[in-house]
Tab-separated table of C-alpha atoms in Angstrom:
chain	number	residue	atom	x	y	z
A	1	UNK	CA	85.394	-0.727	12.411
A	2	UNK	CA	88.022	0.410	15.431
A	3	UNK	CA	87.621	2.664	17.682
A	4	UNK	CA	90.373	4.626	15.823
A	5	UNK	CA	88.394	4.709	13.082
A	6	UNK	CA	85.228	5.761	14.856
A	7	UNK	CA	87.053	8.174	16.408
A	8	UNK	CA	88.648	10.036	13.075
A	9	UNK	CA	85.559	9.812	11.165
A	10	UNK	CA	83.520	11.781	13.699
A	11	UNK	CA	86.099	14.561	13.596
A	12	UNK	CA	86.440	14.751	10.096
A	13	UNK	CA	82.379	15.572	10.264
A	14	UNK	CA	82.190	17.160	13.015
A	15	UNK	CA	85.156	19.829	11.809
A	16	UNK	CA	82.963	19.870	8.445
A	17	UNK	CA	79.541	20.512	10.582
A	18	UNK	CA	80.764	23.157	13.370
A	19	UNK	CA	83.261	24.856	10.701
A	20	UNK	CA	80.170	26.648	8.488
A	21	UNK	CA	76.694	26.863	6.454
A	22	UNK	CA	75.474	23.875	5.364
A	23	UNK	CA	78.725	21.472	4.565
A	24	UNK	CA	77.123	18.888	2.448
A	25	UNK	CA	79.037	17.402	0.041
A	26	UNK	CA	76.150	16.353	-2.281
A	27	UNK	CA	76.197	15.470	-5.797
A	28	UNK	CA	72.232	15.373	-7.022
A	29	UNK	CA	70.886	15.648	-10.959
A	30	UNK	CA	68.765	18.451	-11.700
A	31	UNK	CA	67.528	18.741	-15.238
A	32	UNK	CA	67.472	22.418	-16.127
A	33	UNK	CA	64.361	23.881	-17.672
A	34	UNK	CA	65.186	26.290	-20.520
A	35	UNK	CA	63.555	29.448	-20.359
A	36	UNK	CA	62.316	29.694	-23.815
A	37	UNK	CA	60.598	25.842	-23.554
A	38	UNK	CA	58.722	27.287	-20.403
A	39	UNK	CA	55.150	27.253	-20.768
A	40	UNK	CA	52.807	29.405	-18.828
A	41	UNK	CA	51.312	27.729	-15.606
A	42	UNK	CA	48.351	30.165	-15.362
A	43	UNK	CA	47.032	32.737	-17.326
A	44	UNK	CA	50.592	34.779	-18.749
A	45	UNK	CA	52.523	33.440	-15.356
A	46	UNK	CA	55.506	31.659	-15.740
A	47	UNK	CA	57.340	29.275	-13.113
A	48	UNK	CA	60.823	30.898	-12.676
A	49	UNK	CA	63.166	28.681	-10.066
A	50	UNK	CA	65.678	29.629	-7.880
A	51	UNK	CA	67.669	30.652	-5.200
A	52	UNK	CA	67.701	33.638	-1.999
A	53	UNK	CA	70.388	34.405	0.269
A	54	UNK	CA	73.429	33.933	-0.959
A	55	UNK	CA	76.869	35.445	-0.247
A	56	UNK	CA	79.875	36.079	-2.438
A	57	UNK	CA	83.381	37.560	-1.615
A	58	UNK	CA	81.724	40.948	-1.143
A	59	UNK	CA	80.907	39.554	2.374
A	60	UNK	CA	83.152	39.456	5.155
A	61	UNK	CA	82.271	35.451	5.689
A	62	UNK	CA	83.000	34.463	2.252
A	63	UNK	CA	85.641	34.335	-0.886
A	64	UNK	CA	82.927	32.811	-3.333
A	65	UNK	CA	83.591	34.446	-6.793
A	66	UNK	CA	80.649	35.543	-8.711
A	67	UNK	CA	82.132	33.501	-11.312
A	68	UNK	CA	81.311	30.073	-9.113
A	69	UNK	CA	78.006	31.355	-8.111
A	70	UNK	CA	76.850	31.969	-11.983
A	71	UNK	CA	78.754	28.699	-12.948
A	72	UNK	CA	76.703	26.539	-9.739
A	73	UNK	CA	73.336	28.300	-10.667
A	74	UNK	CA	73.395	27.582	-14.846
A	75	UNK	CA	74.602	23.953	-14.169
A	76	UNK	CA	71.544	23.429	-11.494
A	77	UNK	CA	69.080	25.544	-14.274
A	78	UNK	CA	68.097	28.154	-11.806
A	79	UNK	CA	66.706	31.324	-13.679
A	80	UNK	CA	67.868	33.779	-11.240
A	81	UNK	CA	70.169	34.261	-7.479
A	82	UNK	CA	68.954	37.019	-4.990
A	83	UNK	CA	72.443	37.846	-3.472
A	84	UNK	CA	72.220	39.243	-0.343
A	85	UNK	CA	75.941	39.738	0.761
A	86	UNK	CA	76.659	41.324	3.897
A	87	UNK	CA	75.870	45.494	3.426
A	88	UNK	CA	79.133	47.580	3.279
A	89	UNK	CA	78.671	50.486	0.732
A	90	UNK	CA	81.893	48.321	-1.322
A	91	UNK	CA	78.958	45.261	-1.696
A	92	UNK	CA	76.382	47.702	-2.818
A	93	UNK	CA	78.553	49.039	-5.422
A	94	UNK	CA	80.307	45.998	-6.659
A	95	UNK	CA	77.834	44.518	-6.171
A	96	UNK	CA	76.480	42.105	-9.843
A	97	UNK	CA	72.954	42.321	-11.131
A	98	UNK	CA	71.125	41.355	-14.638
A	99	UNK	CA	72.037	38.733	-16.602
A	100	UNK	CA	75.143	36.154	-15.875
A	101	UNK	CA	74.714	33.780	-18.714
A	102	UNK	CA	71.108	32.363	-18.504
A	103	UNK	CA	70.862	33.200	-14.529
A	104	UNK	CA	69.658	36.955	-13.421
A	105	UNK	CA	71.160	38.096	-10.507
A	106	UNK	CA	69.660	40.617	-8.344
A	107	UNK	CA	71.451	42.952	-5.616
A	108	UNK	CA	70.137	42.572	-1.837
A	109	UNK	CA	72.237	42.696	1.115
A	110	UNK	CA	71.894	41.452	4.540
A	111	UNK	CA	71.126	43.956	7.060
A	112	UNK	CA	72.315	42.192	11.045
A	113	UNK	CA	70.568	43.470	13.814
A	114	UNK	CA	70.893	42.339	17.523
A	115	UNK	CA	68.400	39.889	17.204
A	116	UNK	CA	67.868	38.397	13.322
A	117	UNK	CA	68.917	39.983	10.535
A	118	UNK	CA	66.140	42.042	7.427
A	119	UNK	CA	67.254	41.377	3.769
A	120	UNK	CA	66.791	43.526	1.702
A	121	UNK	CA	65.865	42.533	-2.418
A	122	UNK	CA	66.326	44.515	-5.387
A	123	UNK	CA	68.528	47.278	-4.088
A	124	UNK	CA	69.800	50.622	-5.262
A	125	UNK	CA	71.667	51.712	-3.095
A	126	UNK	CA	73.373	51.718	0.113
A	127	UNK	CA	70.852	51.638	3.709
A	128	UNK	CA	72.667	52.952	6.827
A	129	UNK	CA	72.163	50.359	9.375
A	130	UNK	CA	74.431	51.115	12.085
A	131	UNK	CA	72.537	52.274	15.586
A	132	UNK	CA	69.362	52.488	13.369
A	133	UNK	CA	66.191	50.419	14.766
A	134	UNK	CA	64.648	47.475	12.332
A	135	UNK	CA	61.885	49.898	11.410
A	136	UNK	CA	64.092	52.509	10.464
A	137	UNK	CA	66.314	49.889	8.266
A	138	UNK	CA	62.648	48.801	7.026
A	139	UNK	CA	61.445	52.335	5.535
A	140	UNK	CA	64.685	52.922	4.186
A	141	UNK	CA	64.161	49.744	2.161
A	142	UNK	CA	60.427	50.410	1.023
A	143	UNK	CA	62.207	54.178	0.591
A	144	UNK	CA	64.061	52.555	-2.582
A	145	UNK	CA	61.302	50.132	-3.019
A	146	UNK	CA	63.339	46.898	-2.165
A	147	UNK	CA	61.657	43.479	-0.957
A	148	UNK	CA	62.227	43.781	2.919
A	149	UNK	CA	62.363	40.002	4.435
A	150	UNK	CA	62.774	39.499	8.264
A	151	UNK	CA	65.922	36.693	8.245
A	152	UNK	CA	66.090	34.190	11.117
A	153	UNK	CA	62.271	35.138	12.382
A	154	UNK	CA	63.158	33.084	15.366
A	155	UNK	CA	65.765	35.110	16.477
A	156	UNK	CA	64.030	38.498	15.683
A	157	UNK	CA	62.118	40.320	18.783
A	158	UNK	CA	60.647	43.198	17.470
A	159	UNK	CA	57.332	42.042	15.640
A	160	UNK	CA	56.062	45.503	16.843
A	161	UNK	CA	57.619	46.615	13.020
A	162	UNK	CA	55.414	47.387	9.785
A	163	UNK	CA	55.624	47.560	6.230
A	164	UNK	CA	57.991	44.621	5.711
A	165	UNK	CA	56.983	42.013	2.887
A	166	UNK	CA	58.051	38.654	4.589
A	167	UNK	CA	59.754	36.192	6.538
A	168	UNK	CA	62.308	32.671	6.189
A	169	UNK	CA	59.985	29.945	6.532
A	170	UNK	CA	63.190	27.728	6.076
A	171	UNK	CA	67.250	28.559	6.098
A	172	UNK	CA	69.449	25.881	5.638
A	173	UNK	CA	72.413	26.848	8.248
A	174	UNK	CA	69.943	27.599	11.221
A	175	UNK	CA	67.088	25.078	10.573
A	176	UNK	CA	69.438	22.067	9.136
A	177	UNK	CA	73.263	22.692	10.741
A	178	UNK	CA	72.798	24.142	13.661
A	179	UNK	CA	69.920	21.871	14.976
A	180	UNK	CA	70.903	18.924	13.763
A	181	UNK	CA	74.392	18.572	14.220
A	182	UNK	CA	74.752	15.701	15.978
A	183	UNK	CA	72.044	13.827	14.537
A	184	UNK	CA	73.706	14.629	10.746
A	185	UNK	CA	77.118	13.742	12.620
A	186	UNK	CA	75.931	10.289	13.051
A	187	UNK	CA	74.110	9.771	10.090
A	188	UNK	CA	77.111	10.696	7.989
A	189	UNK	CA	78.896	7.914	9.675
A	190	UNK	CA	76.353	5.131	8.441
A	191	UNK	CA	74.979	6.937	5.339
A	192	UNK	CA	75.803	8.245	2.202
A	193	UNK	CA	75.469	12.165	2.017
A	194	UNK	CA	72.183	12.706	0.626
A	195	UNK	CA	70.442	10.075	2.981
A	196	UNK	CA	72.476	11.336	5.760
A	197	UNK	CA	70.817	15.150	4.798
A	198	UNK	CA	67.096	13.728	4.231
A	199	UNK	CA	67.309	11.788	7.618
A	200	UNK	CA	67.324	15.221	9.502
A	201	UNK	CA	65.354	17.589	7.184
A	202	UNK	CA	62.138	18.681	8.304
A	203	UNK	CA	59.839	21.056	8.536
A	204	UNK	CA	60.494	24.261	9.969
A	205	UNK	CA	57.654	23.969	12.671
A	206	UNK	CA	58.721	26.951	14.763
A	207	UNK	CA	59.081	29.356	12.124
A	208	UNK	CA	55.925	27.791	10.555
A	209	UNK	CA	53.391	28.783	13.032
A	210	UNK	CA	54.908	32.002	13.582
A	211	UNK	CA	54.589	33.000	10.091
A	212	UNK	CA	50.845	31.519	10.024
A	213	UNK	CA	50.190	33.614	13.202
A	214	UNK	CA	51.227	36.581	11.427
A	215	UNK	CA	49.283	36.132	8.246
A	216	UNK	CA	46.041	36.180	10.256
A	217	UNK	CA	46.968	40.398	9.978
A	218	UNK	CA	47.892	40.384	6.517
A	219	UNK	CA	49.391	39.146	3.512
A	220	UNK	CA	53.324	37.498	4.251
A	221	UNK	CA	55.041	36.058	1.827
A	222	UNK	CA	57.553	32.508	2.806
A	223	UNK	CA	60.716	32.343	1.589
A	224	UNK	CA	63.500	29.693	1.763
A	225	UNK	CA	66.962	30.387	2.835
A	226	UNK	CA	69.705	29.332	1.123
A	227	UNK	CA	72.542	30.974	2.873
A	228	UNK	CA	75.172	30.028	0.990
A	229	UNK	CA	78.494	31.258	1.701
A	230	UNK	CA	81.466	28.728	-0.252
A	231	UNK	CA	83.562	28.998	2.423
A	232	UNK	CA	83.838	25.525	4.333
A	233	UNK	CA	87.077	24.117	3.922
A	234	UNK	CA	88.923	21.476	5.623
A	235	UNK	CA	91.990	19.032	4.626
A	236	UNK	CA	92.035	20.955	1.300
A	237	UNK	CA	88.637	20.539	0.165
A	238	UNK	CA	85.710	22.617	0.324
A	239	UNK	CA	82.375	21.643	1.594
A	240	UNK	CA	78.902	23.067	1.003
A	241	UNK	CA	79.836	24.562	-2.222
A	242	UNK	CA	77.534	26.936	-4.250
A	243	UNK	CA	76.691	23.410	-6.571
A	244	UNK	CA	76.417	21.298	-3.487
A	245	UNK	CA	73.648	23.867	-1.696
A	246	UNK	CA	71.891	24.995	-5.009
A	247	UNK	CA	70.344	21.208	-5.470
A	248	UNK	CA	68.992	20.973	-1.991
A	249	UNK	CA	66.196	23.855	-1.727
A	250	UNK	CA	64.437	26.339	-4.080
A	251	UNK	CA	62.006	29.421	-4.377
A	252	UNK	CA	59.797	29.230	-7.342
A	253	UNK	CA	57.988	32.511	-8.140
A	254	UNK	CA	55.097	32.864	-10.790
A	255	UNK	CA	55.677	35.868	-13.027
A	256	UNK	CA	55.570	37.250	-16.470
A	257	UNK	CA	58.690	37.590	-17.864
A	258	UNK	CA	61.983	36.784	-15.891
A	259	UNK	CA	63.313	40.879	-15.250
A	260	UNK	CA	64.318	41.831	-12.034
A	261	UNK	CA	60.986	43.972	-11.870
A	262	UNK	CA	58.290	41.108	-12.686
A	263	UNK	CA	60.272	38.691	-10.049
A	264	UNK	CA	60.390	41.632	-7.098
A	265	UNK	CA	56.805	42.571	-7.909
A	266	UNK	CA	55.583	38.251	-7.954
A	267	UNK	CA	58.079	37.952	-4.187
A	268	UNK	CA	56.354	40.875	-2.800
A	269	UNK	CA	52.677	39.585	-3.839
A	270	UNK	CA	53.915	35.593	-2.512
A	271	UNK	CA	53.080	34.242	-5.917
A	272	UNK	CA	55.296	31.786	-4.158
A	273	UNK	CA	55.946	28.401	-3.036
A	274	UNK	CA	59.542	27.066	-1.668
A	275	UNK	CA	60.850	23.229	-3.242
A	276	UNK	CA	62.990	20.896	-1.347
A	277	UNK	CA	64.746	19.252	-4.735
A	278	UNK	CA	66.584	16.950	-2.494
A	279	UNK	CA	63.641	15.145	-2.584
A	280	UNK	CA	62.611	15.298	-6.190
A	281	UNK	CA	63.228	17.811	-8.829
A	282	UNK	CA	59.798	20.290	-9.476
A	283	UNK	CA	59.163	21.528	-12.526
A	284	UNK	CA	55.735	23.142	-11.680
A	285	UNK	CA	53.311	23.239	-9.105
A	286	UNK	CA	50.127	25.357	-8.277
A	287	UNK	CA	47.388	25.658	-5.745
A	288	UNK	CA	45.354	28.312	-6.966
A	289	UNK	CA	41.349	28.788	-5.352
A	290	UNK	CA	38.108	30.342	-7.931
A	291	UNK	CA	34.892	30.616	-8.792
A	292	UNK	CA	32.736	31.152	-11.530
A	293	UNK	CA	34.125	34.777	-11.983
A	294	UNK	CA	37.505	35.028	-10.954
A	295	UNK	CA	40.626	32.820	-10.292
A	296	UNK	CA	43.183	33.742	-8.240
A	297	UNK	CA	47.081	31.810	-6.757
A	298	UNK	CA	49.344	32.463	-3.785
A	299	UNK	CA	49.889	35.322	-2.683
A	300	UNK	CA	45.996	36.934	-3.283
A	301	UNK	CA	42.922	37.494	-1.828
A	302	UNK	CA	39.286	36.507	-2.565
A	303	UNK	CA	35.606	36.452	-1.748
A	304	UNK	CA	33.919	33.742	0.190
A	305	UNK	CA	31.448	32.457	-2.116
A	306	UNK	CA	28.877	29.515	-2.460
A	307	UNK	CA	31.000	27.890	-5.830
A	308	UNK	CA	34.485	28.590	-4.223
A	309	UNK	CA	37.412	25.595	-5.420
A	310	UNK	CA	40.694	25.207	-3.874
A	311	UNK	CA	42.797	23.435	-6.789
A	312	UNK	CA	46.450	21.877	-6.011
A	313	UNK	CA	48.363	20.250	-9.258
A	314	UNK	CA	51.619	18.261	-8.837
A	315	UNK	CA	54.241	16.918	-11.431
A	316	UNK	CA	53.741	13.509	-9.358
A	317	UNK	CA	51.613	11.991	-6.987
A	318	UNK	CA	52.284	12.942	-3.220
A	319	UNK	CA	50.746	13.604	0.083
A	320	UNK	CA	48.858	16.974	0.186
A	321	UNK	CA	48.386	19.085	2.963
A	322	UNK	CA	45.925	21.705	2.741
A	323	UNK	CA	46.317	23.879	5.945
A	324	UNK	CA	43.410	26.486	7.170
A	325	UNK	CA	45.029	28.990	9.524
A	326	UNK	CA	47.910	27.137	10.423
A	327	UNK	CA	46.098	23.338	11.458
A	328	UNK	CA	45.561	20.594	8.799
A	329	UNK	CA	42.521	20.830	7.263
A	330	UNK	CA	41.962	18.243	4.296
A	331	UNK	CA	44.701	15.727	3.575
A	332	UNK	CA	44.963	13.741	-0.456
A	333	UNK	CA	47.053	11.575	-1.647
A	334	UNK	CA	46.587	12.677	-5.413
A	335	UNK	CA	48.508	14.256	-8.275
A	336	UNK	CA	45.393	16.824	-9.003
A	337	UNK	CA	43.291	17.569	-6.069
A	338	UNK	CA	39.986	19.790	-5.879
A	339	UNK	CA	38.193	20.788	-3.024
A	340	UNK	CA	35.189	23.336	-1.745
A	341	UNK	CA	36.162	25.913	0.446
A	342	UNK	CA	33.426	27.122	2.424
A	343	UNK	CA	34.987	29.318	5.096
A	344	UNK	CA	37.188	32.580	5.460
A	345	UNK	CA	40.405	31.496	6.267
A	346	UNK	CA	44.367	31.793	5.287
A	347	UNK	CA	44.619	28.486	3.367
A	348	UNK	CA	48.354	27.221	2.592
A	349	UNK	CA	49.540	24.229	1.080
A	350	UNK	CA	52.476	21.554	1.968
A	351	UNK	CA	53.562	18.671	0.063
A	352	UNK	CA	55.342	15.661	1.180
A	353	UNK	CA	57.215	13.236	-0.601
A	354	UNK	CA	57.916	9.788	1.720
A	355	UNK	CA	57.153	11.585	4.774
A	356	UNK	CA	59.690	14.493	3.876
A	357	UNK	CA	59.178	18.422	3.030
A	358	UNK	CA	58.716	18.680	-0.701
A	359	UNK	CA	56.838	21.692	-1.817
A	360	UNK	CA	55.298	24.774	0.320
A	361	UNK	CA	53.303	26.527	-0.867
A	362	UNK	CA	52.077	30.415	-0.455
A	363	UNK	CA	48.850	31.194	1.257
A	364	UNK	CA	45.313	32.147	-0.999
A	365	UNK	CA	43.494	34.453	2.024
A	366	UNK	CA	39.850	34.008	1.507
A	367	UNK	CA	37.579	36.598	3.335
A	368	UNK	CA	33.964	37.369	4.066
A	369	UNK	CA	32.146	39.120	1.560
A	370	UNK	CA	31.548	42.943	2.000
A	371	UNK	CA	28.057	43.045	3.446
C-alpha cells in the first residue's frame, strides 16, 4: 500500500473517531426475542433487553429523529430505550414515552454538571439544574421519583452525595472512543469493523472498582452507557448510527411485565446485568444465590447461612467470574455453575467470551445474620 494511501486512510478514521460518539460502522445480526414467546427466567420475572442513554434531536448534540431511534431499536429486538436527551424544559415536554411499535420508550434527560453528568429515568417533569449542586439535582429527581444515575463516575467529584440509585459501569464514547482512539485508528486500517471494535473493548476497570468500593455502603445498581447521539457524519455518510450502536452493548433488566413502572422499579432494585452483544447475542442469563427458604437475584440482599448457593446459568459455555468485594473469587469454565458461599460479602458476576467482556452482572449482597 503507498504512503498516499496510508496517509488518506488514517484521516478518513481519524475524522470518523475525533468527529463524535462511538463511529462504528458495524453491521451485526441480532435475532429479536418477541415479547409474547418470552418465558419467565425466575419466579414471574421476565428478561426485558435494551438500551440507556440515548439522545434524539431534542438535544443540542444531535438531529436523530425519534422515528430512527424506534426504527434501530425494533430491527435490533430491544423491548424498550431510556432516552436521556439533554434537559431543556422543550425535551421534557416533547419529549416521547410508551409504546413506539414493540419498543417502550421512557423520558430521562441528562443533567451536566462541572464534573460528570446525573441522568435522570422516568421523568415528569422538568428539574432546574442551573447553579444547583448534584444533591440538589438528586432530591429533585427522587422528588418526582425518577431513577437518578451518576454518568461518567470518573469524572464526577462529589461522592459526598446521597440518595442516588447508581452509576455507568460502562459508556461507549468515554470508555471505547476516547481511550482508544489511536489503538481503534490502527486497527481499522488492518481489520474489518467489528474486529477492529473487539480488539480495543475491555473492561471498564476504573469505573469497576469504584463502583465495587461504593457497594461496600449499600446497594448500587451498574448500568451500561450507550450514548448514542446519530450525529457523526463525514463525506456524506453517517457513522455510529442508532442501528450501528444498538448491536454493540445492552442492559437487561428482570421484571414483571414490560411498563415503564415494573422496568424503573427492577433498575432501581439492580435486577440487572449489562451484555456486550458484539460478542454474542444473550438471550438470558442469571446468577441468583438461596437456600432452603428463600431465593433471591441481583440487586437483593440475604442471610449468611450454613446451605447458602450462588447459581450462574448461561445460554453458552464461557468463562465465569465470580467476584467477592471487588477481587476474583472462584473462576468456571461452565454453562451452569453452582457454588457455596460461606462468607458476607458483595458477590458480582462477569462473563467472558474469548477473553472479551460478555455479560456483567448485578451484585447479590450477602450479610451476617442478625444476632
Amino acid at each position: 500500500m503507498s504512503q498516499r494511501r496510508w496517509i488518506s486512510l488514517a484521516l478518513l478514521w481519524g475524522g470518523v473517531l475525533l468527529c463524535g460518539c462511538a463511529s462504528l460502522p458495524l453491521h451485526l445480526y441480532v435475532p429479536p426475542a418477541p415479547i409474547e414467546e418470552r418465558p419467565p427466567i425466575f419466579g414471574d420475572y421476565k428478561d426485558y433487553r435494551g438500551v440507556i442513554h440515548c439522545h434524539s434531536f431534542l438535544s443540542h448534540d444531535s438531529r436523530g429523529q425519534i422515528a430512527d431511534i424506534a426504527a434501530a431499536a425494533q430491527a435490533n429486538g430491544l423491548d424498550f430505550v431510556m432516552m436521556t436527551d439533554h434537559i431543556t424544559p422543550e425535551a421534557i415536554a416533547h419529549g416521547v414515552t410508551g409504546m413506539q411499535g414493540t419498543t417502550l420508550f421512557i423520558l430521562g434527560a441528562e443533567i451536566a454538571q462541572a464534573n460528570g453528568s446525573i441522568l435522570g429515568i422516568g421523568l415528569k417533569r422538568f428539574v432546574e439544574h442551573k447553579q444547583k449542586k448534584a444533591q440538589e439535582i438528586i432530591d429533585a429527581l427522587k422528588a418526582q421519583n425518577a431513577a437518578a444515575i451518576i454518568a461518567y463516575p470518573e469524572k464526577f467529584r462529589d461522592w459526598s452525595v446521597s440518595g442516588y440509585d447508581g452509576l455507568e459501569i460502562y459508556n461507549l464514547k468515554s470508555d471505547v472512543q476516547d481511550e482508544y482512539k489511536f489503538s481503534l485508528l490502527l486497527s481499522f486500517l488492518f481489520l474489518p469493523p467489528r474486529s477492529a471494535f473487539a480488539r480495543v473493548i475491555d473492561r471498564p476497570r476504573e469505573k469497576l472498582a469504584l463502583w465495587d468500593q461504593l457497594s461496600q455502603s449499600r446497594p448500587l445498581v451498574g448500568i451500561a452507557g450507550t450514548n448514542a447521539h446519530n450525529n457523526v457524519r463525514l463525506l456524506g455518510r453517517t457513522f455510529g448510527t442508532y442501528h450501528q450502536l444498538f448491536q454493540l452493548l445492552t442492559n437487561h433488566l428482570l421484571a414483571r411485565n414490560l411498563t415503564e413502572e415494573d422496568l424503573l422499579l427492577a433498575l432501581k432494585a439492580g435486577h440487572a446485568y449489562v451484555a456486550f452483544d458484539l460478542f454474542g447475542y444473550v438471550p438470558f442469563f442469571l446468577f441468583s444465590a438461596g437456600d432452603d427458604s428463600r431465593q433471591v437475584i441481583m440487586g437483593e440482599t440475604i442471610s449468611l447461612s450454613p446451605p447458602l448457593r450462588g447459581e450462574v446459568r448461561l445460554p453458552e459455555r464461557a468463562d465465569i467470574h465470580v467476584l467477592k468485594d471487588g477481587a476474583v473469587w472462584r473462576r468456571e469454565e461452565a454453562l451452569f455453575f453452582r457454588f457455596p458461599i460461606t462468607a458476607a460479602g458483595v458477590y458480582r458476576v462477569e462473563v467472558y467470551k474469548g477473553g472479551k467482556p460478555w455479560i456483567f452482572s448485578n451484585p447479590i449482597y450477602v450479610v451476617a445474620p442478625s444476632p
